Each structure stands twice: as C-alpha cells, then as structure tokens.
Amino acid sequence: MATSLLAWLIWVTPLIGALLTPLFAKIHSRIRDVAAVGFTLVAAVLSTITALTVSAGDYTVAWIPSLSITAGVLVDPLSLFMANIVAWISLLIMIYSVGYMKGEFGMTRYWFFMNLFIGNMLLLVLADNLLMMFFGWEGVGLCSYALIGHFYRDEPQYWVGTPGDKALGVSEEYSPTKSGMKAFIMTRIGDIALLIAIFLIYAFARTFNYNQLVTQLGGSGSWAANLARLGLLLPTALLFFGGPIGKSAQFPLQEWLPDAMTGPASVSALIHAATMVKAGVFLTGRMGPVFFIALSQFNQVPQFFGFIAWIGALTALLAATQAAVAREIKKVLAYSTVSQIGYMMLALGLAGLSANFLAGYTAGLFHLLSHAVFKASLFLAAGWVLHVTESRFMDEMGGLAKAMRLTSASMLLAGLSLMGIPLFSGFWTKDAILSLSFLGGQYILYGLALATAFITGFYTVRMLGITLAGKPSKHLEELMESGKHPHEASLTMLIPYLLLAVGSLALGLSYPIYSGPLTRYVASTFSSTIYALPSATSSASSLTDLLLLSVSTAVAIVGGAIAYFLYFRKSYEFETAMNPIQRFFWKRWYLDAIYYKVFVSGLLAASRGLYAYVEQGIWNRLNNVVAKDIMDYSRASDQLDTQVVDRAANEVASYGSRLSNLLRRLQSGVTEQYVIAFAIGIILLLAYMLFVVGAT
Amino acid sequence: MTDLLFLAFAAVTIGAAILAIEARDLVYGAAALGIAFLGVAGLFFLLDAAYVGWFQIAVYIGAVVVLILFTVMLVGPKMGEAPLGLKRVSLLAAILVSLLLGMTGALANATAFPGKDSCGSGCDLYLLSTSLLKNYGVQLEFMSLVMAAAVIGALALSKTDRGP
Amino acid sequence: MEPLSSFFAVSVILLGIGIYGLTTKRNAIRILFSVELIYNAANLNLIAFARLRNPPIVTGQVLVLFTIALAAMEAAVGLSIIILVSRLNAEIDLSKLSKLKG
C-alpha cells in the first residue's frame, strides 16, 4: 500500500498543485510561480522513484462497487516509461514558462491549467482502466482548449495564419479563441467514437480494467468472441482508434493542431512534446496488444493494423508537405509534429502487420521518446525567437545565428535529430520504423515514409536556413534601429531547450547502449500476460540493415541539401504567387477549407434552408391556411364571443386575480409567517399521529 | 436521585430558555442561553451520552455563547430592541405553541415509551469513536470541509474594507 | 429511572420556546437564540431516541456531534452577517431590513 501510494501521488500532485495555485497567487505571484513548478518537479521525481522502487502491478481501490468498477493505477513498464517522459519534459517546459510568461496577464489561470494539464495527462497514462483513462483524456482536451485560447483577448499578434489568406473563400487566419474552439470540437469528434467503443467493450466485457480485458480474452465466451459474433469486433476497434486520431491529430482530424499555435510557445511545446498529442499514441500502444490478441483469434488483424499504419503514413506525408511551404515557424513545427506522430502510428500499425509485434511496438514508443525531446527543444527555442523578433513569420527573421549562438546551436541540434541525421536520437528511431516497414514487406508504406523523410530533411533545413542564416530581414533591421537587438534568452529559458537539444544528441549517441535493455523493459509489459505476442527475430542480414540505414539517411540529406541551396544562400521572401503544387500544399490540401465549407458553412446553410423552406414555406403556409379559416369562423362567432364568452372569461379572470392576490400574501417574505406555517404543519402532523395511535 | 437531577436540569433548561428569549437586555439573554445549553448538556449526561455532553459544553458554551456575547458587545446591547408588546402574532404564536405542547403530551401518553434502561456496551465511548471514524469517516471529512468554508465565509463577511 | 418520554417533553418545550421566539421577535440576535434552542431540542430528541433500542444506537450520538458542529458554524456565519448588517444599516431589526426584498 505504501509504495503504491507513490504511484497515485504522481498524478494527484499536479492536480493538487493546480487547485492550490489561486491560493498561492493570493500570497505573492513569485511564490505562485515557484510552487507551480515545484508540484511538477515533485511529480517528475515521484515518477522516477516509482519506476525504480515500486514493483509492477495493478493497485486498485473500490470505486463504484455496485457495478464492480474499481479505480486504480497500473504500474507497468509502459505506463512508467510514458509517465517519466511526460513528467520530466513537462518540468522543463514549466521552468521555461517562468521566464517566458513573465508579466503576461492571466498567469494564475495559466499555471492552473498547466498543472491541470500535466496532472490529467499523468492520470491518463497511469489509469488502470478505460473509464479513468477517459477522465484524463477529457481533462487534457479541456486544458488544451483553455491554454490554446490563453490570449482570449485576440490581439492580432497572437493569431496564426497570413492576414487575408483564404482558401476556397474560407479564411485561413485563426484567432486564439477560434482555434481553441476548433481544437476542442475536432478532438471531440474522435472522443465520441472512443466513448462508443469503450462502452461497447464494457457492455460485453463488464469491466474497464486493462488487465481484466486481457485475461478475459480466452475461450469462445470471451468479450471479443461475443463482439465478433455480432460482427462488431472490428468496428469497435476502429471506433476506438477514432479517439487517438482526434487527439493525436491524424488524418482526417489533423486540422486542429496547426491552428493550435495561437497559445504561448510553452503551451505548444507541452501539447506537442509531452501531453495531448502523445495521448493518442499512448492509448493505441496501451490497447493495441489487447486488440491484437482479440483480433488475431478471428483473423482480422491486418484490417485494423493496416488501417492504423495507412493513416499514420498518409498523415506523415500530408503534414510534411504542408510544413515544406509554411511561413510561420511554429506552424512548420506543428506540421512536423503531425508528421512525426504519423510515423509513430505507422510503427504501431506495422507492429500488427509484421511478424514481430514487439519490434514495431517499441519502435513507435521510442520514436515518441526521441520526438518528445527534440520537439520540446525546438518549440521552446522557437518561442524565444518569436519573442525576440516580435514576429511569427520566418521571412521577418533571418540572420539570427550571429546574435543568438546558443539558441541557434540548440535549434540546429534538435533539427538534425528531427531530420534523422546519424548519431542523433531521431535517426535511430525513425530508421527503425522505416526498416520495419521495408522488412515487413509493406513497400508502399515504406515509400510513403521515405518520401516523408525526404521532405522532413527539406523543411527542417529550410526552417533553419530562413530563420538563422543569411542577412537580417527588413523587419528585423527596423527592429534593430529602434534599439531592439536580438539577444540570448535568460537562463531559465535557455537551459531547458539547450538541455533538451543536448539530451537529444546524448540519447542518439548512447542509443546502441540503452536500446536493448529499454526494449526488453518496455516489452516486459506484456510478458506477464498469458498470451504471447509474436516477437520473431529479424531475419534480415546486417547488410540489408545497413543499406536501409544509408538509404533513409541519404534521402534526408538530399532533401536537406536542396533546402540548403535554396534557403541558406538567398534571403527568403514570402510570395503570394506560388506554383500550383506549392499552392496546393500551402492551402493545406484544401482540407481545412473543405471541412469548414461542409461542416460549418454546411450546417449553417442547412439550418438557414430549414428556416427558409420548411419554417417559412411549409409551416407558415399551413398556418396561413388554417388561420384564414379560423378567422372566418371566428368573425362569425365574434358576436357570441363578446356577449357570452368574454364576460364569463372576465369573471373567471377576476377570480383568478383575486385568488393570486390572496396567494401573494403567502409569499410575504415575513419570516414569522413562515415559522407559524411550519408550526401549524407540525401540529397537523402530530394530530395525524395521534389519530393513528388512537386508532390502533 | 436521577429523578431529582432530571427535574433540576429540565427546570433550569426551560427557565433559562424562556429568559433567553424574553430578557430585556441582550447580554442577560445571551447568558441565559448559555445556562440553557448547560442544562441540555446535563440532560445528555443523564442519557449516558457523556462525550456529547462535554462536546456540547465545549462548543456551545465555549464557542457559540462567547461569540454571541462578542457580537452583542460589537453591535451594542440595546440595539434594535423593540418594546415588548403583546401583539396579535405573539398571541397566535402562544396559542400554537401550547397546542403543540398539548398534542405532543397526548401523543407521548398514548405511546408506550420504554423506560430508560441500563446502557451497557451501547454507550461505550470506544464504540462511539470507532463508529465515528469507521462508518462516518467520509461525512466527518465533509464536515470539516463545510467548517472550513464557514470559517472562510465568516471571515469574508466581516472583513472591513477600510474605506475613506 | 426517568422514562424517556420526559426527555421528549423537555425537547418539545424547548422547540415551543424556540418557535415562539422566532415568531414574535424581530431582533436578529434574538432570532439566532431561538434557532439555537430549536437545534438543542432536536439534539436532545436524537440522543433520547437513540436510547430507545437496547442496546442503544450509536448513530444518534454521532449525528448530534455533527449537528453541534454545524450549529457552531451556522452561528459563526450568522453572527458575522449580523455584524455586517449592523455596520451597513445601524439596525438589526429584521422587519425593517428590506433591502434585499424584491
């Protein structure tokens, strides 16, 4: 009990911290800031201690006994792996926030939601059942809404999108409040699917608990068998995956994430690196093996995991192309996140498609780890760049490398990791996914992933080139003339992203050392289950491996080289005139506009149409016809009316008003009368009791 | 012996209660209220509820009455005392109350209440405390939450904004 | 031994006094007295009824503990309201306070 308390405290601590934030704010704003960071620190330390000391297990307490639903924390390698990533990266982001958000308005709200965000994410990760997980899931969604719309006054500098930019007549500019709403509603679509799936599972399995779901898989009477008999097993799995699609911004629900850049840079980092979008990957990882075992009993594995893999690969390519033409630095990073999450989904999908489930599984999770580190670093550094240049457009930056050496260096390190340059962490994990898809015989998926790797190399170098190299832009020169020179961030901001960038390199350098043990550790999550997951050793020769490595590296480097010649040498000017392909990418494949047209405008048009044709056209005409008849009739009866009915009605009405005057006195507001009424009530009750007693 | 004690406590309680309501000076009224509370505490002792009795003394006399006395001092003892007149409403109230008393008396006579018997293990303080913490632990926690809210509310209400 | 009914009698008399005070008095503090007396009547009832069973039920005493605590809170909040009202109006005669009346 005592040790499992540690695991509980991991997610409870930030939530308590969130609740206490307003209280600390009353004392002093400094204490509030320090306390907010302190609670996250405690959570991070606790998650590490738990990983080191608490033995794996499901620590439950009773929750809703009548439905035999228990609450609990599941301590196993997967949850601890995630909890440590979430908590430690969140901590660095929180430290960064202290400096970055200094002097902004609504800071009590900011800290409250940041801690709530982290607490909910940790709850999501550590929950031992689907219901509790869903609480965290929704809490994360709520906090993301609040934090994306943190600057709810909608000042122009916090918007995203180029002013006046339109696709199909739909504005591609988003204010903080609008994009917050968009994120909330779009993820909600996936959540509904997820909720339906959870309740379907519960209806058949009578439990939400992960471990029980696994152990109850055997036999012909299991929940999976019952679902499959009705033909619902595959639909349930697909609906379940709807949640991760929404939360992790996968096609077709990827459109909310790029616009979510309206929040502060620290929030973007938190959403992209540590929480929110990782929730979908985690949940797929958590339930993936369960569905794998369930579906494999009915030979439906390729459909479900193929779907995941295809969604992932498509999203990866789709988002990467958009990143290649984006104008805002944070939008490049946002598209890149969507693309990288696509890689993770691809890996999880490949797990089910290939002969080696655990290899794909760990590849996805490892890429999550390396992505969390370098993307957090990139976002935090980008936040500082935005602050210094007072602009969100890359063409208004340029030549920052001279003034900000450390920031530039950390962006470079993290960028190289994102590209997948050898020795960086991104290299190993991305390559694992690529070679897995090739060795698994999924050549189309491999092609898509390879194309994405090429574009990733391109857009990363493009982003670095435009912002850091070359000459300062006109905007920047004007800024310098007014005395605002670009300079390094203060230590509270610099250290987090520098540490993460160096960490990304260190993770890459030491990958050969830790990958084996960590793979075994994460894989041991499922060693206790009674069902063996396929883990055939790779049959590929080391030569094939090497070839695959060099192909993916070469592709990324070629992409980077093209961008180098295009953007490092010349200064970049944003042009509205683009060639058709660029325009197609720039307009986000017109998906956003189409969604808006179909769902938002479509709904409005439908309701307007209903009003115009149904309400006005049919109902009113009907009404008019009826009314005309009635008028004729009533004219005839008018005489009768005034003479007889009216007088009767007036009489009744006057009685009514007299009665209400009488009743009005009851509501006098004079307390004594109420008390007297109360006393009379007691007396009547006593009289009744006396009567009853007397009767017996 | 208990009979005598009961009569004494009952008489003190009722007398002091009447005095509390009818005393011309609010300070005397508050003091009389304290005595009435003491009398009720005595009745609790007679019912073998010693712990509740002590609790009553501590909370009511130690806290509530003192609080009332302070308030009376702060507000001013004479403030808002309407002259006592036998109004229509007093008459009505008196009639109602006597009706109440009469009917309850009749009911009590009609129903055979058992006499008070020996308490045994049921009045054990140990049982009370374990029951309080085991069966009513959650309620106890909520109680403390409500109490905290009440304290904060009272503070917020009586906080003076030192205006101009 | 005193029969339990006599305890009920005391309780009812206290309730009567409380109701009488509530109806006839206008002073806010006096009304608070009445409310406290009614509380005590209820408490006495609970303790006495808990003795009806043999062995007695502990729940009655637990409930009374809760009631006493609640009454103390109610008194604290009520009195602070009275202080506030007296500061704002120089008056705690409830019949003359009609600011909140619609």
Short mmCIF file of C-alpha atoms in Angstrom, two decimals, chain A residues 276-513:
data_model
loop_
_atom_site.label_atom_id
_atom_site.label_comp_id
_atom_site.label_asym_id
_atom_site.label_seq_id
_atom_site.Cartn_x
_atom_site.Cartn_y
_atom_site.Cartn_z
CA MET A 276 -2.09 15.87 -25.58
CA VAL A 277 -0.95 14.51 -28.94
CA LYS A 278 1.09 11.79 -27.26
CA ALA A 279 -2.05 10.60 -25.52
CA GLY A 280 -3.34 9.10 -28.73
CA VAL A 281 -0.12 7.22 -29.37
CA PHE A 282 -0.07 6.01 -25.80
CA LEU A 283 -3.64 4.78 -25.91
CA THR A 284 -3.02 2.97 -29.17
CA GLY A 285 0.02 1.45 -27.53
CA ARG A 286 -1.97 0.52 -24.44
CA MET A 287 -4.87 -1.12 -26.20
CA GLY A 288 -3.03 -2.21 -29.34
CA PRO A 289 -1.87 -5.54 -27.89
CA VAL A 290 -5.34 -6.20 -26.48
CA PHE A 291 -6.90 -5.68 -29.88
CA PHE A 292 -4.11 -7.63 -31.48
CA ILE A 293 -4.81 -10.68 -29.37
CA ALA A 294 -8.56 -10.25 -29.75
CA LEU A 295 -8.46 -9.75 -33.50
CA SER A 296 -5.94 -12.48 -34.13
CA GLN A 297 -8.48 -15.01 -32.86
CA PHE A 298 -10.71 -14.01 -35.77
CA ASN A 299 -8.09 -13.25 -38.42
CA GLN A 300 -8.92 -9.57 -38.52
CA VAL A 301 -5.52 -8.24 -37.52
CA PRO A 302 -4.43 -6.91 -40.94
CA GLN A 303 -7.56 -4.82 -41.36
CA PHE A 304 -7.20 -2.95 -38.09
CA PHE A 305 -3.43 -2.57 -38.00
CA GLY A 306 -3.32 -1.87 -41.70
CA PHE A 307 -5.75 0.95 -41.10
CA ILE A 308 -3.53 2.39 -38.37
CA ALA A 309 -0.43 2.09 -40.50
CA TRP A 310 -2.04 3.68 -43.53
CA ILE A 311 -3.50 6.54 -41.54
CA GLY A 312 -0.10 7.12 -39.99
CA ALA A 313 1.83 7.03 -43.25
CA LEU A 314 -0.68 9.24 -45.06
CA THR A 315 -0.70 11.78 -42.26
CA ALA A 316 3.08 11.79 -42.14
CA LEU A 317 3.33 12.66 -45.82
CA LEU A 318 0.40 15.07 -45.82
CA ALA A 319 1.69 17.12 -42.92
CA ALA A 320 5.28 17.09 -44.14
CA THR A 321 4.30 18.62 -47.46
CA GLN A 322 2.48 21.39 -45.66
CA ALA A 323 5.46 22.02 -43.42
CA ALA A 324 7.61 22.43 -46.52
CA VAL A 325 5.74 25.55 -47.60
CA ALA A 326 4.66 27.01 -44.27
CA ARG A 327 5.53 30.60 -43.50
CA GLU A 328 5.27 30.67 -39.71
CA ILE A 329 7.99 28.98 -37.71
CA LYS A 330 5.58 27.47 -35.21
CA LYS A 331 3.40 26.16 -37.99
CA VAL A 332 6.37 24.37 -39.53
CA LEU A 333 6.91 22.72 -36.17
CA ALA A 334 3.23 21.92 -35.80
CA TYR A 335 3.01 20.24 -39.19
CA SER A 336 6.19 18.41 -38.35
CA THR A 337 4.61 17.13 -35.13
CA VAL A 338 1.62 15.82 -37.03
CA SER A 339 4.02 14.18 -39.46
CA GLN A 340 6.13 12.61 -36.72
CA ILE A 341 3.08 11.32 -34.88
CA GLY A 342 2.15 9.78 -38.19
CA TYR A 343 5.44 7.89 -38.02
CA MET A 344 4.58 6.61 -34.56
CA MET A 345 1.16 5.45 -35.71
CA LEU A 346 2.79 3.81 -38.69
CA ALA A 347 5.09 1.94 -36.34
CA LEU A 348 2.22 0.79 -34.14
CA GLY A 349 0.32 -0.32 -37.21
CA LEU A 350 3.35 -2.16 -38.54
CA ALA A 351 3.55 -3.97 -35.24
CA GLY A 352 0.38 -5.81 -36.12
CA LEU A 353 1.30 -6.29 -39.77
CA SER A 354 4.76 -7.70 -39.34
CA ALA A 355 5.84 -10.90 -37.75
CA ASN A 356 7.45 -9.05 -34.90
CA PHE A 357 4.83 -7.26 -32.87
CA LEU A 358 7.18 -6.04 -30.17
CA ALA A 359 9.66 -4.55 -32.61
CA GLY A 360 7.08 -2.26 -34.18
CA TYR A 361 5.61 -1.52 -30.81
CA THR A 362 8.87 -0.43 -29.24
CA ALA A 363 9.87 1.44 -32.39
CA GLY A 364 6.75 3.57 -32.08
CA LEU A 365 7.32 4.25 -28.40
CA PHE A 366 10.99 5.03 -28.88
CA HIS A 367 10.18 7.48 -31.59
CA LEU A 368 7.73 9.05 -29.17
CA LEU A 369 10.57 9.49 -26.69
CA SER A 370 13.05 10.97 -29.13
CA HIS A 371 10.38 13.19 -30.69
CA ALA A 372 9.30 14.46 -27.27
CA VAL A 373 12.85 15.56 -26.53
CA PHE A 374 13.78 17.29 -29.77
CA LYS A 375 10.36 18.78 -30.45
CA ALA A 376 10.16 20.30 -26.98
CA SER A 377 13.56 21.83 -27.55
CA LEU A 378 12.57 23.20 -30.97
CA PHE A 379 9.36 24.70 -29.68
CA LEU A 380 10.95 26.34 -26.68
CA ALA A 381 13.74 27.80 -28.80
CA ALA A 382 11.21 28.94 -31.40
CA GLY A 383 9.25 30.62 -28.64
CA TRP A 384 12.28 32.70 -27.78
CA VAL A 385 12.91 33.52 -31.43
CA LEU A 386 9.32 34.71 -31.75
CA HIS A 387 9.76 36.84 -28.70
CA VAL A 388 12.98 38.42 -29.91
CA THR A 389 11.88 39.13 -33.45
CA GLU A 390 8.34 40.14 -32.46
CA SER A 391 7.00 38.27 -35.44
CA ARG A 392 5.71 34.82 -36.20
CA PHE A 393 6.74 34.82 -39.85
CA MET A 394 10.04 33.28 -40.81
CA ASP A 395 10.57 35.80 -43.59
CA GLU A 396 10.66 38.51 -40.94
CA MET A 397 13.55 36.81 -39.16
CA GLY A 398 16.84 35.78 -40.70
CA GLY A 399 20.45 36.03 -39.68
CA LEU A 400 19.76 35.24 -36.06
CA ALA A 401 22.69 32.85 -35.75
CA LYS A 402 25.18 35.61 -35.07
CA ALA A 403 23.32 37.19 -32.21
CA MET A 404 21.96 34.03 -30.63
CA ARG A 405 24.62 31.39 -30.84
CA LEU A 406 23.36 29.06 -28.15
CA THR A 407 19.75 29.22 -29.26
CA SER A 408 20.80 28.60 -32.82
CA ALA A 409 23.01 25.72 -31.77
CA SER A 410 20.22 24.06 -29.86
CA MET A 411 17.82 24.54 -32.76
CA LEU A 412 20.41 23.01 -35.04
CA LEU A 413 20.96 20.00 -32.79
CA ALA A 414 17.25 19.37 -32.37
CA GLY A 415 16.68 19.99 -36.08
CA LEU A 416 19.31 17.44 -37.07
CA SER A 417 17.62 14.97 -34.79
CA LEU A 418 14.29 15.70 -36.45
CA MET A 419 15.86 15.14 -39.87
CA GLY A 420 17.22 11.81 -38.82
CA ILE A 421 20.90 12.56 -39.24
CA PRO A 422 23.08 9.71 -37.92
CA LEU A 423 24.10 9.74 -34.27
CA PHE A 424 21.07 11.81 -33.28
CA SER A 425 18.18 10.14 -31.48
CA GLY A 426 15.72 10.81 -34.29
CA PHE A 427 17.95 8.85 -36.64
CA TRP A 428 17.72 5.58 -34.78
CA THR A 429 14.05 5.66 -34.00
CA LYS A 430 12.92 6.86 -37.41
CA ASP A 431 15.14 4.36 -39.12
CA ALA A 432 13.72 1.56 -37.02
CA ILE A 433 10.27 2.41 -38.36
CA LEU A 434 11.47 2.69 -41.94
CA SER A 435 13.35 -0.58 -41.98
CA LEU A 436 10.47 -2.29 -40.23
CA SER A 437 8.10 -1.27 -42.98
CA PHE A 438 10.57 -2.47 -45.63
CA LEU A 439 11.31 -5.76 -43.93
CA GLY A 440 7.62 -6.31 -43.27
CA GLY A 441 7.05 -6.23 -47.00
CA GLN A 442 4.95 -3.07 -46.89
CA TYR A 443 6.72 -1.40 -49.77
CA ILE A 444 4.10 1.27 -50.43
CA LEU A 445 4.16 2.32 -46.79
CA TYR A 446 7.93 2.27 -46.96
CA GLY A 447 7.79 4.54 -49.99
CA LEU A 448 5.48 6.97 -48.23
CA ALA A 449 7.69 7.02 -45.16
CA LEU A 450 10.78 7.50 -47.26
CA ALA A 451 9.16 10.42 -49.11
CA THR A 452 8.26 11.90 -45.75
CA ALA A 453 11.87 11.53 -44.61
CA PHE A 454 12.96 13.40 -47.72
CA ILE A 455 10.52 16.25 -47.11
CA THR A 456 11.39 16.29 -43.42
CA GLY A 457 15.01 16.90 -44.32
CA PHE A 458 13.90 19.63 -46.68
CA TYR A 459 11.64 21.57 -44.35
CA THR A 460 13.95 21.31 -41.36
CA VAL A 461 16.86 22.83 -43.23
CA ARG A 462 14.52 25.35 -44.83
CA MET A 463 13.28 26.47 -41.44
CA LEU A 464 16.79 26.71 -40.01
CA GLY A 465 18.07 28.47 -43.10
CA ILE A 466 15.38 31.10 -43.23
CA THR A 467 15.46 31.94 -39.55
CA LEU A 468 19.08 31.57 -38.58
CA ALA A 469 21.23 32.06 -41.69
CA GLY A 470 21.52 34.84 -44.21
CA LYS A 471 21.01 38.53 -43.63
CA PRO A 472 18.51 40.01 -41.22
CA SER A 473 15.18 40.77 -42.80
CA LYS A 474 13.75 44.25 -43.26
CA HIS A 475 11.51 43.79 -40.27
CA LEU A 476 14.44 42.79 -38.13
CA GLU A 477 16.51 45.74 -39.27
CA GLU A 478 13.74 48.12 -38.38
CA LEU A 479 13.57 46.45 -35.01
CA MET A 480 17.31 46.88 -34.51
CA GLU A 481 17.13 50.53 -35.47
CA SER A 482 14.58 51.09 -32.76
CA GLY A 483 17.09 49.62 -30.34
CA LYS A 484 15.77 46.08 -30.00
CA HIS A 485 18.66 43.78 -30.85
CA PRO A 486 18.26 40.03 -30.87
CA HIS A 487 19.88 38.54 -27.83
CA GLU A 488 20.13 35.28 -25.91
CA ALA A 489 17.36 34.22 -23.58
CA SER A 490 17.78 34.35 -19.83
CA LEU A 491 18.99 31.18 -18.14
CA THR A 492 15.56 29.94 -17.03
CA MET A 493 14.60 29.77 -20.68
CA LEU A 494 17.93 28.90 -22.22
CA ILE A 495 18.72 25.93 -20.01
CA PRO A 496 15.55 23.93 -20.75
CA TYR A 497 15.89 23.97 -24.50
CA LEU A 498 19.63 23.67 -24.51
CA LEU A 499 19.38 20.72 -22.17
CA LEU A 500 16.79 19.08 -24.37
CA ALA A 501 18.84 19.64 -27.52
CA VAL A 502 21.96 18.20 -25.93
CA GLY A 503 19.82 15.43 -24.50
CA SER A 504 18.64 14.59 -27.97
CA LEU A 505 22.24 14.19 -29.09
CA ALA A 506 23.12 12.20 -25.97
CA LEU A 507 20.14 9.92 -26.48
CA GLY A 508 21.34 9.33 -30.01
CA LEU A 509 24.94 8.67 -29.07
CA SER A 510 24.03 6.22 -26.33
CA TYR A 511 21.24 4.56 -28.30
CA PRO A 512 23.20 1.36 -29.01
CA ILE A 513 23.84 1.03 -25.29
#
